[in-house]
Amino acid sequence: MSETVLEIQGVSKSFAANRVLIDLNLSVRKGEVHALMGENGAGKSTLIKIISGVHRADEGSIELNGKTVRFHSPFDAQAEGVATLFQEIQEIPDLTVAENLYAGMEPRRFGVFIDWPRLRASAQRQIDELGLHIDANMRMRDLSPSSRKMVEIIRAVQKRQASVVIMDEPTANLNQDEIDALFSMIEKLKSRGISIIYVSHRLREIFQIADRISVLRDGKLIRTDAASRLSEAEIVRLMVGRELPEFYPKRPAPPNTVAMRVRDLCVPGELEDVSFNVRKSEIIGIAGLEGSGATSVVKALFALRRVSKGTVELDGQAVELKSPRRSIDQGLAYVPEDRKSDGLFLGKTVGFNVTTGDLRRYFSWKGVVVRRKPAREATARIVSRLGIKSDGRFAKIGSLSGGNQQKALVGRWLTGRYRVILLEEPTRGVDIGAKVDIYNEINALAESGLPVVIYSSELLELIGMCDRVVVMRQGRVSAILSGPEMTEEAILDKALVRTEDDRERPVAHLAAVSA
Ligand SMILES: Nc1ncnc2c1ncn2[C@@H]1O[C@H](COP(=O)(O)OP(=O)(O)OP(=O)(O)O)[C@@H](O)[C@H]1O
Ligand SMILES: [Mg+2]
């Protein structure tokens, strides 16, 4: 029988009256990839935080390599060989990539002076070997979120003494190249006998790398089994406790009236002459590899980029691309890809976060809630429609599970009166059941007549949700595909850049430089 590295027995945990984990058992074998799955709020991150010393369990025990352990901090856990990549991106230090990778273990000359040239060279070599396009001399804060995550991953994984590496939704911020690099790192770890606990909502990914899968529901372990003995449908049923209706809900075809007209949009270094129309009730997808300008299109429409040329019209009126504030005033709603830095007020309540989208309606100009009852009703409506799980209206949004924070971020734009909805990665980190809830809400907005623009790195999501997809390549529109033309192959084909020797390669990383 294979050796057990980590044995969790009878672990329970409550936050105030909220029972988050209930008498949970889990055992992880040496050298396996053990996936943890479950709906948003099921308790996955809490379990991980207990294993890695962030939280203390109320009851139960943890054995690591046959020895009962009680960690009092993440440092304790690390010293004993548990390396953890948390779900939320950690602090952004003002260090370079190389410094960050080797913090505390810098190569020294004469055992005293830090050998900077060697440090930089070896960091760069390590990055290059993984096929990543990151400059080791860049400051962490100047990297794109995905490059930052990759650096965190490399740092966690290179800790020699680790016997268990825990990854909580590591791919939520990554592009395909980076996911490939991550998976090859995971293979290497496995071959060194290191065990990996892997949390993700992406079934495809789970089946690609997991040896065994454990499903959690409402804080309880429902089942642990070999990946080969479970099907996608079965996992979904175990997670959600019911069969799911059709994943991408159908919608009538949009009428032929143009609602938004984008003409010759230029952003220096990012976009060149981008033009497309969005019809009333139409959902348009923006696809493209990292560096293609796909996310810049959405950001430019919300005035988060300096547009040097081009026009945007809504219902025949020119939109002033001046500032996000001005964009909101003109009726543009925007869900950012990075919910932590651009989206949520983590110290505020769920109610505050979902109603700030509609400032005019509920708040005085000083930010005081003036219309309490309608604000409360709007909050209750969104919480129930998207199934946002929290300890109630007064819970701080920072205490919600990652997926539930995401639902609140999307929910904010469902209260207001907007004229166009711009979404980046609307279902990032959201469980399968809740994805369908979000799709239904987006569809309802479209059906009410609004044009919707979605950027997503998940092609199947774009294909499932959109009427048409605008494919970006090197800052330009390379194709606009509609209906049955929208296949994964066709989109990738239009997104890839061919080099002179006609080999197919993804676009070089412009994005790493222009985060
Ligand atoms: N620090 C905290 N204070 C209060 N409640 C918390 C705290 N951390 C988590 N919770 C609650 O515990 C429950 C489980 O959260 P957890 O983050 O473990 O879920 P998860 O399975 O990781 O979900 P997701 O897939 O959305 O990341 C949620 O109801 C959450 O609100
Ligand atoms: Mg989580």
Short mmCIF file of N, CA and C in Angstrom, two decimals, residues 5 41 173 383 414:
data_model
loop_
_atom_site.label_atom_id
_atom_site.label_comp_id
_atom_site.label_asym_id
_atom_site.label_seq_id
_atom_site.Cartn_x
_atom_site.Cartn_y
_atom_site.Cartn_z
N VAL A 5 1.26 10.48 3.82
CA VAL A 5 2.10 11.58 4.27
C VAL A 5 1.36 12.45 5.28
N GLY A 41 -17.52 28.12 -0.73
CA GLY A 41 -17.93 28.13 0.67
C GLY A 41 -18.00 26.75 1.30
N ASN A 173 -5.52 32.70 -12.20
CA ASN A 173 -4.97 33.90 -12.83
C ASN A 173 -4.04 33.61 -14.00
N VAL A 383 -28.12 38.60 -3.14
CA VAL A 383 -27.60 37.50 -2.34
C VAL A 383 -28.37 36.22 -2.66
N LEU A 414 -25.68 44.17 -11.06
CA LEU A 414 -27.01 43.70 -11.42
C LEU A 414 -28.09 44.59 -10.82
#
